[in-house]
PDB file of C-alpha atoms in Angstrom:
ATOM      1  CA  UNK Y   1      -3.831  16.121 -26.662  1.00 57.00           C
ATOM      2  CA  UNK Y   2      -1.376  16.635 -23.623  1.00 77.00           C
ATOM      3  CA  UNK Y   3       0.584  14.336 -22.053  1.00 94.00           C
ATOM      4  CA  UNK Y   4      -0.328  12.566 -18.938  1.00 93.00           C
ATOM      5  CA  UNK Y   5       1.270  10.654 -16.001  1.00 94.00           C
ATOM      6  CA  UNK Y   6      -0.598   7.818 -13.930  1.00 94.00           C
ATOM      7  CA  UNK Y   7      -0.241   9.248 -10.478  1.00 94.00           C
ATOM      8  CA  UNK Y   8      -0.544   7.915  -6.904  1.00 93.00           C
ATOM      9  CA  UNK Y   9       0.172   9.752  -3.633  1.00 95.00           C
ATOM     10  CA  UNK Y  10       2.646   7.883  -1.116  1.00 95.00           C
ATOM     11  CA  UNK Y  11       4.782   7.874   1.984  1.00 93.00           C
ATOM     12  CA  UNK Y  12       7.923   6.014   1.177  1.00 90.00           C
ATOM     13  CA  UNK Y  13       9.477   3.364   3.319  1.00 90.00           C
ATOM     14  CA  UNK Y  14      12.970   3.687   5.013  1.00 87.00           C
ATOM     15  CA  UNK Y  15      15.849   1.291   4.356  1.00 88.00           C
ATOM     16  CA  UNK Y  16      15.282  -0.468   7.750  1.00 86.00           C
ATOM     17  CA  UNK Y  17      12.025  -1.475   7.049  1.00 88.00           C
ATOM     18  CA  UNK Y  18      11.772  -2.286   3.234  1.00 90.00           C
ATOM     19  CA  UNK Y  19      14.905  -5.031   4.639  1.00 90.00           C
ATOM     20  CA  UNK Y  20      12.489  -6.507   7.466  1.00 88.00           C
ATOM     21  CA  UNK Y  21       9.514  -6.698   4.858  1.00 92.00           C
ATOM     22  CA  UNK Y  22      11.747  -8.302   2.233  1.00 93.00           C
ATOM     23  CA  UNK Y  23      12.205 -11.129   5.006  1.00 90.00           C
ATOM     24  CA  UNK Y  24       8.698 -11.426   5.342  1.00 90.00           C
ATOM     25  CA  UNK Y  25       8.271 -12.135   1.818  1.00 93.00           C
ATOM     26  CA  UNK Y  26      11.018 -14.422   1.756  1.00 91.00           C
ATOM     27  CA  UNK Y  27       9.301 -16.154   4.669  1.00 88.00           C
ATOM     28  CA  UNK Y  28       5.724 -16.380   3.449  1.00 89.00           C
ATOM     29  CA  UNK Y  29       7.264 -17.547  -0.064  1.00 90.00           C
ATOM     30  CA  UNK Y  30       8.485 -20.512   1.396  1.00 88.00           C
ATOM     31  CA  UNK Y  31       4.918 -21.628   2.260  1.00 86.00           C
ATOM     32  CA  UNK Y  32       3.423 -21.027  -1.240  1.00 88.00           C
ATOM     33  CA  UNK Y  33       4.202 -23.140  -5.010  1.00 87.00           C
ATOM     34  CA  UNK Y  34       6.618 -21.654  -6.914  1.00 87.00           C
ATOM     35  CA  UNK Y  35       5.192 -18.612  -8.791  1.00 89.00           C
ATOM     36  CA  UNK Y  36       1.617 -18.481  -6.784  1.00 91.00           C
ATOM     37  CA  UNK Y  37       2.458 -14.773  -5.986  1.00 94.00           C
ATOM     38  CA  UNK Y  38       4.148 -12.168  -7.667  1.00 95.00           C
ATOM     39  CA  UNK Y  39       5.839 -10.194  -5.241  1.00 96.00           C
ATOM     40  CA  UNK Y  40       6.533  -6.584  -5.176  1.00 97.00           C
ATOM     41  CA  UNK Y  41       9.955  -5.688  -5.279  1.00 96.00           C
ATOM     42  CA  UNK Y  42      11.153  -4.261  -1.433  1.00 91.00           C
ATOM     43  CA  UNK Y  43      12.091  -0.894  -3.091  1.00 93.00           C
ATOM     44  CA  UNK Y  44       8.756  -0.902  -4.182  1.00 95.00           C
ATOM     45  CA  UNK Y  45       6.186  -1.258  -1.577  1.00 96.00           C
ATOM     46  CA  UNK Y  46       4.916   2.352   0.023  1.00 95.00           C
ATOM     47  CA  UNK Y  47       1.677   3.324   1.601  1.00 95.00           C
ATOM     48  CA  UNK Y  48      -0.995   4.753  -1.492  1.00 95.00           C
ATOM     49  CA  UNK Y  49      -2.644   7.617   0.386  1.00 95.00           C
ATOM     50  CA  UNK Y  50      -4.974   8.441  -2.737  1.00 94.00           C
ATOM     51  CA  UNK Y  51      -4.779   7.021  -6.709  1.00 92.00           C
ATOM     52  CA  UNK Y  52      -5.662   9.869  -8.962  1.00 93.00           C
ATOM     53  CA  UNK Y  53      -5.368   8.075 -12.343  1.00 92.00           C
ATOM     54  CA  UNK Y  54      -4.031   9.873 -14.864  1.00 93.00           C
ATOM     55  CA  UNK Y  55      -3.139  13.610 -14.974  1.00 94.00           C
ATOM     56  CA  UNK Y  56      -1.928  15.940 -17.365  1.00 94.00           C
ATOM     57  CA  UNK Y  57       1.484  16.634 -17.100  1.00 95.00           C
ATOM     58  CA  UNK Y  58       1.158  20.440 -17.030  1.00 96.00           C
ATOM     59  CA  UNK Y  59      -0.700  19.886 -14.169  1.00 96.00           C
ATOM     60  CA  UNK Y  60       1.802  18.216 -12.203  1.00 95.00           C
ATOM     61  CA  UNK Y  61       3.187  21.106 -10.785  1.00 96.00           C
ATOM     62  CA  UNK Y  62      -0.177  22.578  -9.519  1.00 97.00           C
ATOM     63  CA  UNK Y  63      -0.737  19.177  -8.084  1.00 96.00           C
ATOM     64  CA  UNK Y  64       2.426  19.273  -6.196  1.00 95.00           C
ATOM     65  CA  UNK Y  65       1.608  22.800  -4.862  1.00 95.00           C
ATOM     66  CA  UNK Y  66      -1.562  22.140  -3.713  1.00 96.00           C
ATOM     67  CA  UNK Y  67      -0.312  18.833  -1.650  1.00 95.00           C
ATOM     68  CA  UNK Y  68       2.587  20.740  -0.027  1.00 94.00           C
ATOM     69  CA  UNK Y  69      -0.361  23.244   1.034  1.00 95.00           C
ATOM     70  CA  UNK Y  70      -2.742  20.472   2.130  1.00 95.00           C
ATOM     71  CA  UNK Y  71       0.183  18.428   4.252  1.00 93.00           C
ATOM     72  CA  UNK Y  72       2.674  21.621   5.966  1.00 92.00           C
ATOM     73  CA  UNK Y  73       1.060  21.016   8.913  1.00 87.00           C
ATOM     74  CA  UNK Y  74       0.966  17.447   9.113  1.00 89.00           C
ATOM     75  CA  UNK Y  75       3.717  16.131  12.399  1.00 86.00           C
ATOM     76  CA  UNK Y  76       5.720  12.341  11.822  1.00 86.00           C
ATOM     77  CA  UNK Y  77       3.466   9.525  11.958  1.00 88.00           C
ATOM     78  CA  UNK Y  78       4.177   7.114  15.039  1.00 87.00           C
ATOM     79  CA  UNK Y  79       3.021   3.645  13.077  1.00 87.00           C
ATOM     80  CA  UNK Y  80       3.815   0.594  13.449  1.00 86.00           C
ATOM     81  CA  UNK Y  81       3.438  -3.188  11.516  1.00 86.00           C
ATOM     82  CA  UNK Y  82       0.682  -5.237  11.957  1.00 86.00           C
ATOM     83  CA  UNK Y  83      -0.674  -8.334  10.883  1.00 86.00           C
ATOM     84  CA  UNK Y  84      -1.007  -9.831   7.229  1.00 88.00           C
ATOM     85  CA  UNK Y  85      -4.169 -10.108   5.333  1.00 88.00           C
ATOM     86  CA  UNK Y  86      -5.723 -10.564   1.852  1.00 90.00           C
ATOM     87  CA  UNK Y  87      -7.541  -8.130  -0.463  1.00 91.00           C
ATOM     88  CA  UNK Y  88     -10.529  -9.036  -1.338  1.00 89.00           C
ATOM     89  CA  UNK Y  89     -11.478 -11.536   1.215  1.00 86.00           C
ATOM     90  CA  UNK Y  90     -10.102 -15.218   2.404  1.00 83.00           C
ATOM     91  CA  UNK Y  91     -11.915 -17.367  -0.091  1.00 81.00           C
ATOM     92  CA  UNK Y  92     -10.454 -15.316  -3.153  1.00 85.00           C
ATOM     93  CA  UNK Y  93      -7.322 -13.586  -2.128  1.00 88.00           C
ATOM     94  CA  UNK Y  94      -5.692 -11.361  -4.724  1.00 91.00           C
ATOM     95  CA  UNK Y  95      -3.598  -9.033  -2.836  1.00 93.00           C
ATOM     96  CA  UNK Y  96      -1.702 -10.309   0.431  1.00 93.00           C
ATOM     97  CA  UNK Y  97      -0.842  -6.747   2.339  1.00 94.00           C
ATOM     98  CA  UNK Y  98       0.644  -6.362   6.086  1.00 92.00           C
ATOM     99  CA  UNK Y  99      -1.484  -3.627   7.834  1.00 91.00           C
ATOM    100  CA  UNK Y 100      -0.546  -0.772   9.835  1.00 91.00           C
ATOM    101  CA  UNK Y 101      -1.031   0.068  13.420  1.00 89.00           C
ATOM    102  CA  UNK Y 102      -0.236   2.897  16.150  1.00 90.00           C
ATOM    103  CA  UNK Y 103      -1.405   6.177  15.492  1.00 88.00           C
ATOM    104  CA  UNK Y 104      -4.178   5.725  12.710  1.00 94.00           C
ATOM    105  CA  UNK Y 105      -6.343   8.856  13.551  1.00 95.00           C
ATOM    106  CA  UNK Y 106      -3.531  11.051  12.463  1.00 94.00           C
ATOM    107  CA  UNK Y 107      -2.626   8.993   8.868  1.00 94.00           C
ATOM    108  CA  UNK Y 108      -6.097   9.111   8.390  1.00 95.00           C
ATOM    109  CA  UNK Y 109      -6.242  13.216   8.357  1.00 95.00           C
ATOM    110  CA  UNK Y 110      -3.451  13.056   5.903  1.00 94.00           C
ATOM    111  CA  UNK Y 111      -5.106  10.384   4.011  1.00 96.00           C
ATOM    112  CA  UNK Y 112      -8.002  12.869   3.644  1.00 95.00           C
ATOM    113  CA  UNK Y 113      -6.163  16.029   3.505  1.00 96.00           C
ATOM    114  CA  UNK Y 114      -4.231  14.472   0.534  1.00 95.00           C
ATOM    115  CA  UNK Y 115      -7.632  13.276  -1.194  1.00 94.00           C
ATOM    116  CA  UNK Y 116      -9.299  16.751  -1.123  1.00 95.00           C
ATOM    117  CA  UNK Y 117      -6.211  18.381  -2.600  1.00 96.00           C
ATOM    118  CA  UNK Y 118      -5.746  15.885  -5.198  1.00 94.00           C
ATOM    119  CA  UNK Y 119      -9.820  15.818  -5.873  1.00 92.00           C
ATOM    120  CA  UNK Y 120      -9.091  18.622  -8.536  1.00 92.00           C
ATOM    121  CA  UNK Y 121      -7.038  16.721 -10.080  1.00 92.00           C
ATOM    122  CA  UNK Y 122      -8.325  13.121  -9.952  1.00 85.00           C
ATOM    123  CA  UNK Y 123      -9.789  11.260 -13.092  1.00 77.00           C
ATOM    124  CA  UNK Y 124     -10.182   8.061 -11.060  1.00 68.00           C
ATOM    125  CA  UNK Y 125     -13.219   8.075  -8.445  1.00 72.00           C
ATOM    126  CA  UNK Y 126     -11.431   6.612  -5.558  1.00 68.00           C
ATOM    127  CA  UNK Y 127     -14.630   6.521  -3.005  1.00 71.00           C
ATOM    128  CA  UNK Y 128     -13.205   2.899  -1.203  1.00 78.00           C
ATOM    129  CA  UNK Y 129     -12.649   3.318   2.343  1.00 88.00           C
ATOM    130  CA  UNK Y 130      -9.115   4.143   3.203  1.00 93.00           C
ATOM    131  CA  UNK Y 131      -7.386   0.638   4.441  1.00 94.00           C
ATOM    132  CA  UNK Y 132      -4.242   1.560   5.151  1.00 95.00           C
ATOM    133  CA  UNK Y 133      -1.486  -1.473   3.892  1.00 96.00           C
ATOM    134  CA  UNK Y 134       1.769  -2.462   2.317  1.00 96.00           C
ATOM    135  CA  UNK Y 135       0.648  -4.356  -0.243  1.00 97.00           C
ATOM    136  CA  UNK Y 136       3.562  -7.721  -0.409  1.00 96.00           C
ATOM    137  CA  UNK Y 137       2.382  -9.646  -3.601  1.00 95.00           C
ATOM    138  CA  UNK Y 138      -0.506 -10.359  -6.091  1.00 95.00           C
ATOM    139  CA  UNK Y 139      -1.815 -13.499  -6.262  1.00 93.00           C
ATOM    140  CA  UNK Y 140      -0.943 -14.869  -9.442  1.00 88.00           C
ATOM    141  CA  UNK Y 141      -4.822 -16.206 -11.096  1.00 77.00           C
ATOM    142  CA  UNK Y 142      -4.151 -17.626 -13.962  1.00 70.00           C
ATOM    143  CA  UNK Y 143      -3.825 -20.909 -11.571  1.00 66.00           C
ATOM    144  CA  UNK Y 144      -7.007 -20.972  -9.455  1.00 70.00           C
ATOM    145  CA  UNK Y 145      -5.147 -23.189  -6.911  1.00 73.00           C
ATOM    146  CA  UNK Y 146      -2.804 -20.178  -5.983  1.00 73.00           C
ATOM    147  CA  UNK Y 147      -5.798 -18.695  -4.353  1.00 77.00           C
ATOM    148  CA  UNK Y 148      -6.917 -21.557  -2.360  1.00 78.00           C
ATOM    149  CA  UNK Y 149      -2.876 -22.420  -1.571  1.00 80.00           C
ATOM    150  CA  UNK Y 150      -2.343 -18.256  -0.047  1.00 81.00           C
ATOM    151  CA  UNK Y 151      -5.762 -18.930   1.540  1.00 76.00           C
ATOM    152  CA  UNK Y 152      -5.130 -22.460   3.418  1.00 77.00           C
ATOM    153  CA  UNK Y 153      -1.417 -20.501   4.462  1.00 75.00           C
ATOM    154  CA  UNK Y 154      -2.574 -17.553   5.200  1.00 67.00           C
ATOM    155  CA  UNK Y 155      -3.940 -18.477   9.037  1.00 60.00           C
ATOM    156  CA  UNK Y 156      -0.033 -20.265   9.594  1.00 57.00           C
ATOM    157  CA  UNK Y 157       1.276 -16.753   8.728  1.00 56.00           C
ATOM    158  CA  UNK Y 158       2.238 -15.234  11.842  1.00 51.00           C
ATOM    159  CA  UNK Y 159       4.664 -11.958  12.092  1.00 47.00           C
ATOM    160  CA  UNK Y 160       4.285 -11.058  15.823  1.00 45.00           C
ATOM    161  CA  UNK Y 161       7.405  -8.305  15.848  1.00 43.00           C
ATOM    162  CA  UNK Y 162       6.375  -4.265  16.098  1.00 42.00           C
ATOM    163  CA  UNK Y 163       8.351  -2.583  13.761  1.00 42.00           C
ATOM    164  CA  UNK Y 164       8.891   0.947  14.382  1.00 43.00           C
ATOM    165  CA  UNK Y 165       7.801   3.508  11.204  1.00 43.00           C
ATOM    166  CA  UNK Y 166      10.307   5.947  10.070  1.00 40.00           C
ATOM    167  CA  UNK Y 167       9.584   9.695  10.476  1.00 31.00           C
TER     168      UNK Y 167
END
């Protein structure tokens, strides 16, 4: 049995902006209890263009070949940040994300282009409509009142500035 890797296609974040959304978090923390959410770490948070579960690792490189094929035409995405939200919905938020804005229509094409070339490869069915979002935390469930705490918050939230996406 090969080896295999647990694989996700992403756009990384630049310096600039991982800072501003680690001051978001800070911000919304203060409005929570004390372990409601568990954050994601600012060096962590990208944009998933497509999960593909796991792959074999001798596949990795074809994977990577066929992605630079499906994305050398792709020009810098003009995005920008937009306003918070929670995965799955308000009454029973699990994931609290900041959305994107600006030039969708192109981010979408690479969304798909990056889907079909990674469809070879894919063990996961990914067939959810692409939302594109930094995801900032989880909420943490094992305390049903961390869901109704994000949720009662979550209209005070406000983050009204227009960050600029790196190219």
């Amino acid at each position: 049995m090969s080896e295999s890797l647990r694989v996700f296609v992403a756009l990384p974040l630049g310096d600039s902006l991982r800072a501003r959304l680690a001051e978001l978090q800070h911000r919304l923390r203060g409005s929570l209890p004390e372990r409601a959410v568990r954050w994601v770490r600012a060096e962590q948070v990208h944009l998933t263009l497509r999960f593909l579960g796991d792959v074999a690792a001798d596949r990795i490189d074809s994977l990577k070949a066929s992605l630079a094929a499906a994305v050398s035409g792709s020009a810098p995405l003009a995005l920008e940040i937009g306003g918070l939200g929670v995965f799955p919905n308000p009454r029973r938020p699990r994931v609290i994300w900041v959305g994107l804005e600006g030039a969708l229509e192109p981010l979408a094409c690479l969304q798909q282009a990056v889907a079909q070339a990674g469809e070879a490869f894919a063990r996961e069915d990914d067939r959810q409509t692409f939302q594109p979002h930094l995801t900032l935390g989880r909420v943490n469930d094992r305390v049903p009142a961390n869901g109704r705490a994000v949720a009662e918050a979550l209209p005070a939230w406000r983050f009204d500035e227009q960050l600029p996406w790196p190219a």
